[in-house]
Coordinates of C-alpha atoms in Angstrom, one line a residue:
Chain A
X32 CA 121.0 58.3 114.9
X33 CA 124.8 58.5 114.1
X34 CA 125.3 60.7 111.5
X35 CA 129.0 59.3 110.3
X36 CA 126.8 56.4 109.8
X37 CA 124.4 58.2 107.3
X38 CA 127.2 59.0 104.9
X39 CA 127.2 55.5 103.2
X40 CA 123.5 55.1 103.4
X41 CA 123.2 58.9 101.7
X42 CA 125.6 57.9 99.0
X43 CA 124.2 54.8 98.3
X44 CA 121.1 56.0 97.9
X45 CA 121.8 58.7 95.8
X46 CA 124.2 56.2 93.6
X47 CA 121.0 54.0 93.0
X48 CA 119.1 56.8 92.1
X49 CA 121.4 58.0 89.3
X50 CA 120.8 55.6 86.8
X51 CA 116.7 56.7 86.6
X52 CA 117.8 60.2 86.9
X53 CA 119.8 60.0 83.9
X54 CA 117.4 58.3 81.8
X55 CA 114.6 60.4 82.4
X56 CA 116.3 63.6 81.7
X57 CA 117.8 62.0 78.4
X58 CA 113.9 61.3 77.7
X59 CA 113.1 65.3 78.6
X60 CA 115.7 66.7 76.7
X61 CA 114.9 64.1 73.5
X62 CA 111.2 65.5 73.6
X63 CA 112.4 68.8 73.8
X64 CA 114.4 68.5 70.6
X65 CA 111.7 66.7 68.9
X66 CA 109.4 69.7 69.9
X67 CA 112.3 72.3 68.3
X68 CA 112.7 70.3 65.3
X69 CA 109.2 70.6 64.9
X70 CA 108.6 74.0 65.3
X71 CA 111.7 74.6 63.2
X72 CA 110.0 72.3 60.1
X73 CA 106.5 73.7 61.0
X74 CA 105.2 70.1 60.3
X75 CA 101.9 69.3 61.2
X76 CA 103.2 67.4 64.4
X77 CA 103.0 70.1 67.7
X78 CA 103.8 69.4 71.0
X79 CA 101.6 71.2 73.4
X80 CA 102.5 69.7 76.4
X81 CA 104.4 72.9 78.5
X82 CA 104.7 71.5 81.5
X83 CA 105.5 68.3 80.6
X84 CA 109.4 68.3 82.1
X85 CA 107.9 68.9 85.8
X86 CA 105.4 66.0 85.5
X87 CA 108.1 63.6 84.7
X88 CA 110.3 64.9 87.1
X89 CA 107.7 64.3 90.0
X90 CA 106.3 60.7 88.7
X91 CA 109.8 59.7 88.6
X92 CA 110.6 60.7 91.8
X93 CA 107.5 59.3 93.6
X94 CA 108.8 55.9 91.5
X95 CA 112.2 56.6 93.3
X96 CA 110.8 57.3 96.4
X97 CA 108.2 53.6 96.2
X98 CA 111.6 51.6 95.1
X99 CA 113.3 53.3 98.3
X100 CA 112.3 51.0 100.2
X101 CA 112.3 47.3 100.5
X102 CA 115.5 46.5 99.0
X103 CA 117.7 48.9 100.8
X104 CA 116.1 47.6 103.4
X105 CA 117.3 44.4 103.7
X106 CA 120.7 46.0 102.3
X107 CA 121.0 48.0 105.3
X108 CA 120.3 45.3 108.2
X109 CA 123.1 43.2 106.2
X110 CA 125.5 45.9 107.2
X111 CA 124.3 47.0 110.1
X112 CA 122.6 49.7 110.1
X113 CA 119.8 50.7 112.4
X114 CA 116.1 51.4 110.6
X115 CA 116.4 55.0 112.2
X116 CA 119.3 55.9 110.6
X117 CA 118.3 53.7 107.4
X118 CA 115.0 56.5 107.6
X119 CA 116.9 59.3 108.3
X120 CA 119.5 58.8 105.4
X121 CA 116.6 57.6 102.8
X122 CA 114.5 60.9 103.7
X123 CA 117.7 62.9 103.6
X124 CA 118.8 61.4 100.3
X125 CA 115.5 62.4 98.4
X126 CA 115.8 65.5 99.9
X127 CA 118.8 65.9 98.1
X128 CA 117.8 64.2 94.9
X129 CA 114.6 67.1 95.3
X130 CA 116.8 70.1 95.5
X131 CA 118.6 68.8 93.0
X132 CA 116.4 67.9 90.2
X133 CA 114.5 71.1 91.2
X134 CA 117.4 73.7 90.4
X135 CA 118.1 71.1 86.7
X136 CA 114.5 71.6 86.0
X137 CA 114.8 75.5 86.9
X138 CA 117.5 75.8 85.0
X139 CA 115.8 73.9 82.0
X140 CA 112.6 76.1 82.8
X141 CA 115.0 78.7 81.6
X142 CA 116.7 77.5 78.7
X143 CA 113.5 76.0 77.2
X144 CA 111.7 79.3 77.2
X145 CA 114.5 80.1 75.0
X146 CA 114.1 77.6 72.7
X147 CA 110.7 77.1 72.8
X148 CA 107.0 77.5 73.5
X149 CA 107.4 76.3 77.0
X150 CA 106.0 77.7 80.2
X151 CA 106.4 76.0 83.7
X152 CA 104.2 74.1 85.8
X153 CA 104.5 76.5 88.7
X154 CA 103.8 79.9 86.7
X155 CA 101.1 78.0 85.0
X156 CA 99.4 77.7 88.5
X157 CA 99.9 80.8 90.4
X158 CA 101.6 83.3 87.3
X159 CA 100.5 83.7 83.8
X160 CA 98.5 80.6 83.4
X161 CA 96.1 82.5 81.2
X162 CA 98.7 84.6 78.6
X163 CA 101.9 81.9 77.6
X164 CA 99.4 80.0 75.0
X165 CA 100.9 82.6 72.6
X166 CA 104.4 82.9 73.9
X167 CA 106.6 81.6 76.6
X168 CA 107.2 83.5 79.8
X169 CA 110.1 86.0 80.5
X170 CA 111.1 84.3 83.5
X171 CA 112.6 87.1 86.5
X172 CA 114.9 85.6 89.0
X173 CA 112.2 86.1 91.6
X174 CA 109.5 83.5 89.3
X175 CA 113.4 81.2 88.7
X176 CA 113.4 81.8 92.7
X177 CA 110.3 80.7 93.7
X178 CA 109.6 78.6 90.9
X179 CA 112.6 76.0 92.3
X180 CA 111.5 76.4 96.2
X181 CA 107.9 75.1 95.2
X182 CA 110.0 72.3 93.0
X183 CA 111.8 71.0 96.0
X184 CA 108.8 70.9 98.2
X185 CA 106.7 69.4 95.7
X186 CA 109.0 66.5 94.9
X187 CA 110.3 65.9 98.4
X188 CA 106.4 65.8 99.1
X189 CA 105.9 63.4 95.9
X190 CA 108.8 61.1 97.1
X191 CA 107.7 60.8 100.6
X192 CA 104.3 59.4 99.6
X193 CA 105.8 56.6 97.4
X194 CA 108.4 55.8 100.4
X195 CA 105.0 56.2 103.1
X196 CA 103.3 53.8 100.4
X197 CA 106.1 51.5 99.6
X198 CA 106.8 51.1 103.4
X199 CA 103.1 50.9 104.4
X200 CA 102.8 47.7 101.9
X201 CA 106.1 46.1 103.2
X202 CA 104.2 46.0 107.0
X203 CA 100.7 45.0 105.4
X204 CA 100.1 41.2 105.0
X205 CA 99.4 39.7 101.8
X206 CA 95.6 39.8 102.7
X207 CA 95.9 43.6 103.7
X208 CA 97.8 44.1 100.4
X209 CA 95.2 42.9 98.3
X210 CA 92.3 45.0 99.9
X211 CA 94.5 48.2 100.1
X212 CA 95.1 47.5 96.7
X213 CA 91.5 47.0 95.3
X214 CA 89.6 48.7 98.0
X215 CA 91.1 52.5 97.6
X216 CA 91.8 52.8 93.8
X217 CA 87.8 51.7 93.8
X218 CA 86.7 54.2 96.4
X219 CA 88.9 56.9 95.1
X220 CA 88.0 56.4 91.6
X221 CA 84.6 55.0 91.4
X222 CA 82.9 55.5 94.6
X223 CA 83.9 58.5 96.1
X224 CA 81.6 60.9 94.2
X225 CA 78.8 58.7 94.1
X226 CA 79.1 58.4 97.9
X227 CA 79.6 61.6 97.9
X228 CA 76.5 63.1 96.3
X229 CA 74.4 60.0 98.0
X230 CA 75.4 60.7 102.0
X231 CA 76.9 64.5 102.1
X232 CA 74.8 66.0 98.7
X233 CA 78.6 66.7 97.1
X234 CA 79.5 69.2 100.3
X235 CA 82.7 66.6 101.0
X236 CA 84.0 67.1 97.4
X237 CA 83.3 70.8 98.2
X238 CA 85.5 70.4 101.3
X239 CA 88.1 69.0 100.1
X240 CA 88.6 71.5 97.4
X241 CA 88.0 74.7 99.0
X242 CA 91.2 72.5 101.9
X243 CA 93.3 72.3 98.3
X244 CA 93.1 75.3 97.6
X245 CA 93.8 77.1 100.7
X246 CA 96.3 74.8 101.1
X247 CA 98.0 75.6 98.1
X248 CA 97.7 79.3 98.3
X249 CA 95.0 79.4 95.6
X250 CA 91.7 80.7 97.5
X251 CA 92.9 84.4 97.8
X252 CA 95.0 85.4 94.7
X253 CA 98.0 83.2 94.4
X254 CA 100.3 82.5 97.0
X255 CA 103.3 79.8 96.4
X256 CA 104.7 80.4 99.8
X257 CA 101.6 79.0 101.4
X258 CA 102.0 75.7 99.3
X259 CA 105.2 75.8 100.0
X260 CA 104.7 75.5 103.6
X261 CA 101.7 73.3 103.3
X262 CA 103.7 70.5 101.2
X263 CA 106.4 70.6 103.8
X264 CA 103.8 70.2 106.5
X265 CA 102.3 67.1 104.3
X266 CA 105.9 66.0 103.6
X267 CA 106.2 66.0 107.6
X268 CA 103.0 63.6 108.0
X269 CA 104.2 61.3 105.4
X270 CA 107.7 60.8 106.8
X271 CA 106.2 60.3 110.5
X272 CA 104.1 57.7 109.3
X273 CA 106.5 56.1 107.7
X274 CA 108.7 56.1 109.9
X275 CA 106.2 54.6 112.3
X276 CA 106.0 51.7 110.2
X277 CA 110.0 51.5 109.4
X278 CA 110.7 51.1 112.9
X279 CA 109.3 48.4 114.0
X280 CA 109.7 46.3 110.2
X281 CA 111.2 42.9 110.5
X282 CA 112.9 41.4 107.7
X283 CA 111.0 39.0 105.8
X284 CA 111.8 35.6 103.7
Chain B
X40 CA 137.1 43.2 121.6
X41 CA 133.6 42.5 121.9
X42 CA 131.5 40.5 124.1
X43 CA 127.9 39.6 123.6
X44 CA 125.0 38.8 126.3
X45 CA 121.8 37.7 125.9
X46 CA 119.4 38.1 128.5
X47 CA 116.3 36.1 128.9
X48 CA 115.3 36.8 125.0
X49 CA 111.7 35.3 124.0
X50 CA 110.4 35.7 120.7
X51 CA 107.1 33.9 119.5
X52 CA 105.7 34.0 115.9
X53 CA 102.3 33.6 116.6
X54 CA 101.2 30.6 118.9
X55 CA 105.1 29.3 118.4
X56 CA 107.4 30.7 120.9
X57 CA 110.7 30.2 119.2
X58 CA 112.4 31.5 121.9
X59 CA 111.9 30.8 125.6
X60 CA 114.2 33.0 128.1
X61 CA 117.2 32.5 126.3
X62 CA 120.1 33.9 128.1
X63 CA 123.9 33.2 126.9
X64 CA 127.1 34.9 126.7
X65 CA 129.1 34.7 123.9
X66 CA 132.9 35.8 124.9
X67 CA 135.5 37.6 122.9
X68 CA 137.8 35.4 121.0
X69 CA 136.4 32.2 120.9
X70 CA 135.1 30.3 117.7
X71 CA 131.6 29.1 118.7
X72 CA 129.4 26.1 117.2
X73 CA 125.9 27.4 117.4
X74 CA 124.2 23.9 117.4
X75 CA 120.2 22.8 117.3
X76 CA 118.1 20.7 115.1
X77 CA 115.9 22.2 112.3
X78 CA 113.6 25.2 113.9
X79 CA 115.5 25.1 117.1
X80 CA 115.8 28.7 117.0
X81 CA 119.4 28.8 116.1
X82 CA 118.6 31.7 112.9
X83 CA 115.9 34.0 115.2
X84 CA 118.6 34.1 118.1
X85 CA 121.3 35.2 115.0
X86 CA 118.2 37.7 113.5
X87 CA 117.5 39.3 117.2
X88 CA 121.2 39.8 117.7
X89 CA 121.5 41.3 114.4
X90 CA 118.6 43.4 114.8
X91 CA 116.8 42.1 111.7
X92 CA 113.6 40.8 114.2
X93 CA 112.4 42.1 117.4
X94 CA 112.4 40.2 120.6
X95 CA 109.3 40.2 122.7
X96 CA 111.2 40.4 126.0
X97 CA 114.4 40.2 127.2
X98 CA 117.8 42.4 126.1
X99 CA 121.2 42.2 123.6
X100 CA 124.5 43.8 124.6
X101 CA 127.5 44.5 122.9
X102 CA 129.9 45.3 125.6
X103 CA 127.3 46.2 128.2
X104 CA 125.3 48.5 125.3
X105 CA 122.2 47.7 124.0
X106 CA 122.5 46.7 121.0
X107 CA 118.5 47.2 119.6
X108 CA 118.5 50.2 116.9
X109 CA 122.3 51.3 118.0
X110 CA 124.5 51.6 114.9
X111 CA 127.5 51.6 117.4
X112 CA 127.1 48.3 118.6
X113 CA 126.1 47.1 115.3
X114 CA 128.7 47.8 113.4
X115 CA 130.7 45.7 115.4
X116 CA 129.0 42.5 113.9
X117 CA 128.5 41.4 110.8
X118 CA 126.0 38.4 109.9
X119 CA 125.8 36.1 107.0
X120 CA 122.9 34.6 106.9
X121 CA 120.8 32.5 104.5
X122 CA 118.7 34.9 103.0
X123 CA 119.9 37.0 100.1
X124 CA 119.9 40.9 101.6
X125 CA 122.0 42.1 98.7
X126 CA 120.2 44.3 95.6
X127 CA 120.4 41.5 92.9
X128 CA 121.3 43.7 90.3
X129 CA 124.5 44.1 92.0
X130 CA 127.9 43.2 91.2
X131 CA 130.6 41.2 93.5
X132 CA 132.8 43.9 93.3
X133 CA 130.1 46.7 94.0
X134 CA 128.8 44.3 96.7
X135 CA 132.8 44.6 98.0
X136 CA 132.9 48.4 97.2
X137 CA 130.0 49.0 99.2
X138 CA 130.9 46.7 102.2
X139 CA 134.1 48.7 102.2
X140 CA 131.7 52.0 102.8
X141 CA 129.6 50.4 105.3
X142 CA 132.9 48.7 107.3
X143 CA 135.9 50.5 107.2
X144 CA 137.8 48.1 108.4
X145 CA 136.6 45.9 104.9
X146 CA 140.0 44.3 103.3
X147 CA 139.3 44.9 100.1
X148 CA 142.7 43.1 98.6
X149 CA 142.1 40.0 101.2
X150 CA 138.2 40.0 99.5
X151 CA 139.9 40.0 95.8
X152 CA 142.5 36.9 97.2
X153 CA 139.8 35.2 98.1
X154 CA 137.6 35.3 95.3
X155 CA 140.5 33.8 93.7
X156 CA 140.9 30.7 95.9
X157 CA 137.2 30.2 95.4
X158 CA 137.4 31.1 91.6
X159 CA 134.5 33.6 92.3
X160 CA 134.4 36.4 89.2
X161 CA 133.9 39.6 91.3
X162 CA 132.4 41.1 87.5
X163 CA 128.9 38.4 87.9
X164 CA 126.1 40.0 89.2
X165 CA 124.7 38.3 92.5
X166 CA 121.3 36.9 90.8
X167 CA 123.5 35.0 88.4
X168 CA 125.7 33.1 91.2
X169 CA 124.5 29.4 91.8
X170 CA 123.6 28.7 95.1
X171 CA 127.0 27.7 96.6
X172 CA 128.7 30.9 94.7
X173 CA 126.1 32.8 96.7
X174 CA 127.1 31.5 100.0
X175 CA 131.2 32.0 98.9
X176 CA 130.4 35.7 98.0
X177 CA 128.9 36.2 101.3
X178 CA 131.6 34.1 103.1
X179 CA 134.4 36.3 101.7
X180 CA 132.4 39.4 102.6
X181 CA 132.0 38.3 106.6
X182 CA 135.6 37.1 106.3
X183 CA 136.7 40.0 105.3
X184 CA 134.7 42.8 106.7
X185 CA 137.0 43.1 110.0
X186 CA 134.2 43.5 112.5
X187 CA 134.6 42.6 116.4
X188 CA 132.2 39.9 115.7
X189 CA 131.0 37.6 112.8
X190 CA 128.5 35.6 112.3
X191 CA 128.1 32.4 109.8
X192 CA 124.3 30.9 109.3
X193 CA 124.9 28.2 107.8
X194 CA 128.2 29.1 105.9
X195 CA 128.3 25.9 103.9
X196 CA 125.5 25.9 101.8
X197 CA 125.3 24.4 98.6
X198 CA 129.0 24.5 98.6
X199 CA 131.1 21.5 97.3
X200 CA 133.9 19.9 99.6
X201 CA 136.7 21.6 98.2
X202 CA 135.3 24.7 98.9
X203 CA 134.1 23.5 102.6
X204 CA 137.4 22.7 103.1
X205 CA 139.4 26.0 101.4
X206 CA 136.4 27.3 103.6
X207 CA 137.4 26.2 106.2
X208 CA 141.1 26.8 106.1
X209 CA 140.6 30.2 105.7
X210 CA 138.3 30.5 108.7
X211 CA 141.1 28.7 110.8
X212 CA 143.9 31.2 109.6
X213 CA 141.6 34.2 109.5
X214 CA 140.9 33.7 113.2
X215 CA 144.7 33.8 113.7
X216 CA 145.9 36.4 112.0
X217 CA 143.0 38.5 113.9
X218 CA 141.8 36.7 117.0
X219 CA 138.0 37.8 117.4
X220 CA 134.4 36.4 117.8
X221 CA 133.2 33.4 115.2
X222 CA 130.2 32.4 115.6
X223 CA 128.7 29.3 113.5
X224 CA 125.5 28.4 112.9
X225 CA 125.7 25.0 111.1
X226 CA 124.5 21.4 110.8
X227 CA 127.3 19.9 109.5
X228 CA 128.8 19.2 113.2
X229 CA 131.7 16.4 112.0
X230 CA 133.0 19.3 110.1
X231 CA 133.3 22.0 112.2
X232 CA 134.1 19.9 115.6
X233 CA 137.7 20.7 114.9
X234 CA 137.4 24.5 114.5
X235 CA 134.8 25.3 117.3
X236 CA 136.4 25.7 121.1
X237 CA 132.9 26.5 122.1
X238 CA 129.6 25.0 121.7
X239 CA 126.0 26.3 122.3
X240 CA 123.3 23.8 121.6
X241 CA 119.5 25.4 121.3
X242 CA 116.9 22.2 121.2
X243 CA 112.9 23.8 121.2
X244 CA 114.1 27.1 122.0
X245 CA 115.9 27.2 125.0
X246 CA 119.8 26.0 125.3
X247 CA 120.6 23.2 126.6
X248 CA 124.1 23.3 126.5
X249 CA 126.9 26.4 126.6
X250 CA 130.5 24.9 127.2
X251 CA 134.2 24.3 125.8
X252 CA 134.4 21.9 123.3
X253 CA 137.2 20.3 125.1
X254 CA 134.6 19.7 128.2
X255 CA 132.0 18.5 125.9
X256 CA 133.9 16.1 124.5
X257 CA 135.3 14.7 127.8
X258 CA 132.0 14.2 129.3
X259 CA 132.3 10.2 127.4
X260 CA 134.2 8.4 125.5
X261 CA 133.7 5.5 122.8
X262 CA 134.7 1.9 122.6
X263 CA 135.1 0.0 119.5
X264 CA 135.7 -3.8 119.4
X265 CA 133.9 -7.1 118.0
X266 CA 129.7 -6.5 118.6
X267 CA 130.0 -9.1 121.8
X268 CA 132.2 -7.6 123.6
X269 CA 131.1 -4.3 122.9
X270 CA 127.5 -5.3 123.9
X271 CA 128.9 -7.2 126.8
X272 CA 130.4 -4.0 128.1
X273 CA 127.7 -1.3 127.8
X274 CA 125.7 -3.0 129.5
X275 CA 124.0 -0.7 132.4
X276 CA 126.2 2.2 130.9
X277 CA 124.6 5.1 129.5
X278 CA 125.0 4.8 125.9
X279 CA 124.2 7.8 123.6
X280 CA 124.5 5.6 120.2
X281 CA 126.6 2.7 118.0
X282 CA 127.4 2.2 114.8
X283 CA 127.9 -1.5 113.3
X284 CA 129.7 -3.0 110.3
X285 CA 129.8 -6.4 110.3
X286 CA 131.0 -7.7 113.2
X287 CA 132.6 -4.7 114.4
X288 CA 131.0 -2.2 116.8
X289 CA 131.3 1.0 117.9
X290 CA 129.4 2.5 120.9
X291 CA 129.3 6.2 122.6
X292 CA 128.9 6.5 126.0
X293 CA 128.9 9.1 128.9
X294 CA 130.8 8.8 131.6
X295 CA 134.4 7.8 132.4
X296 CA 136.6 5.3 130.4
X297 CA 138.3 3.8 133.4
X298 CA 137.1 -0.4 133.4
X299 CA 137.5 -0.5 129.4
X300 CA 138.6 -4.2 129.3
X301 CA 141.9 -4.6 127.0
X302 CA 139.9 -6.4 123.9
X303 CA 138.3 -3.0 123.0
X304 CA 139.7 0.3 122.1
X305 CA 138.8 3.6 123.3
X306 CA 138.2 7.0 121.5
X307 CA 137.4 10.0 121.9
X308 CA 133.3 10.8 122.4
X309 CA 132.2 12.7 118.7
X310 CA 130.2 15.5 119.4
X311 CA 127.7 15.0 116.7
X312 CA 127.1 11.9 118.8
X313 CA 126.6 13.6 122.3
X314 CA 124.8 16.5 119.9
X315 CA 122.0 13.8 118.0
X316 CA 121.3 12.0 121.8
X317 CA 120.9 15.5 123.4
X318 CA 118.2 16.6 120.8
X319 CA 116.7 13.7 119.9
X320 CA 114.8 13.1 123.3

């Protein structure tokens, strides 16, 4: 990997990904101001949604990190660039794009608590989930602290998935595509619960979310670090088997 | 400078090898014809030295490195090929902004002169250019991306004479301004016979041919006259092909010109001629 050679790919990258970035925070802070105006008029119309800003955050990057793909893809070979170092400076530009829109959203978290009724995804999982329904939280720089590590990791996890996906479909034949693309929503929806309860009498669903929650530091008292490390570890798998995938892709007509 | 070997490189899709053992060398400063029929290989030997496909077996270098996954040796070629690799949504001049990132050595001001000698407008976005605007933007951007090496597959498509020919012009003066590596993958052979010094023809996957121009061409010669005593004289020669109008012939032939009788006139041996007999076997 060269890294002089990662400095265009980086900034390209995070040039693409400004546009979407922009957009969705204009849509965050144009709900938000719809949600003040309506407290302020005390109209009928109340937004409950508190965590709302964090959600978008991570489905927009997971959309970033399934359009990271493909097109850069064939961007990069036309100027020569290696598919390790095309990986390397995709996963290190939604790194960036993580930390970044982690500290805007911590930064929201804390202006919007200002303004109003809002609490944050993270607190609402392992602080005060129970007491903000009648006030927002008073955030310490500790909760600001952790509450932007567990950001990062959670969207640099979110991304890696849609680039693991994205990739993964790129390798798969049209055949495979279609079967991926029936098969698991069916399974995962549908028939895993039903399988479930017929072949393991529910102890699989039981397994996977006693995993969950250890893995996200929820099965004794509330932990972020451990989530932290686990979504880095998850991260980690993504990006390996992506970049399984990435390195041997061919271009395609 | 850069030099470029290939070393026994096969590469099958499937039960079709496209490649069979390929081994050339393509040397620094030469302007090379990259010749072969349709699905002769010439675009998966242009792909594995780019490092869009994988070969099978077999090695690329660039100056003695390999040049699989190295973003050294890649940088020091840039490929134009058919397909469309750039974002659609693009601009011309982002396309030439980015280039500039990705090649240092881009000539941004030479790009802008040239998209006014084609009368390309840098402000259109690359999904709206027609097919032979497509090919222009990507000709300017390997003309003027100052790599070692560059490569043209098929250059020439969908554009209209005038621009072949501007095309072609500024290849010729590009290459003397800043002698380096040209390679062109083409079928229009008549037009480029006069710009190539070297010529590699692929026919089913393997190449049959890797030589100067100059020694190509020598290899025969052509006669033209009235059809008698053109057939009169090829007779037992080794003909590779004639063309008739009327009365008047004109035949290609290998070998030397030295018993030409006086009634016909001798030429020089076309290489599209040599190039159509040597491929269509």
């Amino acid at each position: 990997m060269n890294t002089i050679k990662m400095k265009a790919p980086i900034k390209y990258h995070l040039r693409s990904f400004r546009k979407t970035i922009q957009i969705m925070y204009l849509c965050v802070y144009l709900v938000m101001l719809l949600t003040v105006i309506s407290n302020i008029f005390k109209t009928p119309f109340s937004f409950e949604s508190n965590s709302m800003m964090e959600f978008v955050s991570a489905i927009t990057i997971f959309v970033i990190g399934l359009v990271s793909f493909k097109e850069y893809f064939k961007f990069s070979l036309a100027n020569g660039i290696s598919r390790k170092t095309q990986f390397f400076s995709t996963t290190a530009a939604l790194g960036i794009l993580s930390t970044v829109l982690a500290f805007i959203d911590t930064i929201n978290c804390l202006i919007f608590t200002h303004i109003t009724h809002y609490c944050p995804l993270f607190l609402q999982i392992y602080g005060i989930g129970s007491s903000f329904s009648d006030s927002s939280p008073i955030l310490t720089p500790q909760m600001l602290f952790e509450n932007f590590l567990w950001l990062v990791f959670l969207y640099f996890l979110v991304s890696m998935i849609g680039l693991f996906i994205t990739t993964l479909y790129y390798r798969m034949n049209r055949g495979f595509k279609i079967a991926v693309s029936i098969f698991v929503p069916v399974v995962l929806i549908n028939g895993f619960e039903p399988l479930d309860s017929y072949f393991f009498a529910g102890k699989l669903t039981a397994v996977l979310q006693n995993f969950l929650s250890v893995a996200f530091g929820l099965s004794n008292g509330c932990n972020p670090y451990i989530a932290m490390v686990s979504m880095f570890v998850f991260a980690f798998f993504f990006a390996a088997l992506t970049y399984l995938l990435a390195r041997k892709a061919s271009i395609k007509n | 400078m850069s030099k470029i070997e290939i070393k026994s490189i096969t590469k099958t899709f499937g039960e079709i090898a496209a490649l069979k053992e390929v081994s050339v060398t393509f040397e620094e400063n030469h302007i090379y014809g990259l010749l072969g029929r349709n699905g002769a290989g010439k675009t998966t030997l242009l792909n594995l030295l780019t490092g869009k496909l994988f070969p099978d077996s077999g090695e690329i270098l660039i100056d003695g490195e390999r040049a699989l996954e190295n973003d050294r040796a890649l940088s020091k070629m840039y490929c134009m090929t058919e397909l469309n690799l750039y974002p659609e949504k693009m601009r011309v001049k982002e396309a030439f902004r980015w280039s500039a990132e990705f090649y240092p050595d881009f000539n941004t001001e030479y790009a802008n002169s040239l998209c006014e000698k084609f009368e390309l407008k840098t402000n259109l976005k690359i999904r709206n250019l027609s097919t032979g605007y497509h090919s222009i933007f990507k000709i300017i951007i390997a003309l003027s991306c100052g790599t070692e090496i560059v490569i043209f597959d098929e250059p020439v498509l969908g554009l209209d004479a005038n621009h072949r020919e501007l095309f072609y012009k500024e290849l010729i003066q590009n290459f003397s301004d800043a002698p380096r590596t040209f390679i062109l993958s083409t079928h229009l052979i008549e037009e480029i016979a006069s710009i190539i010094d070297r010529v590699v023809i692929i026919k089913n996957g393997k190449i049959i041919m890797d030589d100067e121009v100059q020694n190509v061409i020598s290899m025969g010669f052509s006669v033209s006259g009235s059809a008698d005593a053109v057939d009169e004289y090829i007779k037992r020669k080794r003909v590779l092909g004639f063309d008739t109008l009327g009365n008047f012939k004109s035949a290609y032939l290998l070998g030397k010109s030295d018993d030409v009788p006086s009634s016909l006139e001798v030429g020089k041996l076309e290489l599209q001629k040599l190039f159509i007999q040597l491929t269509n076997a």
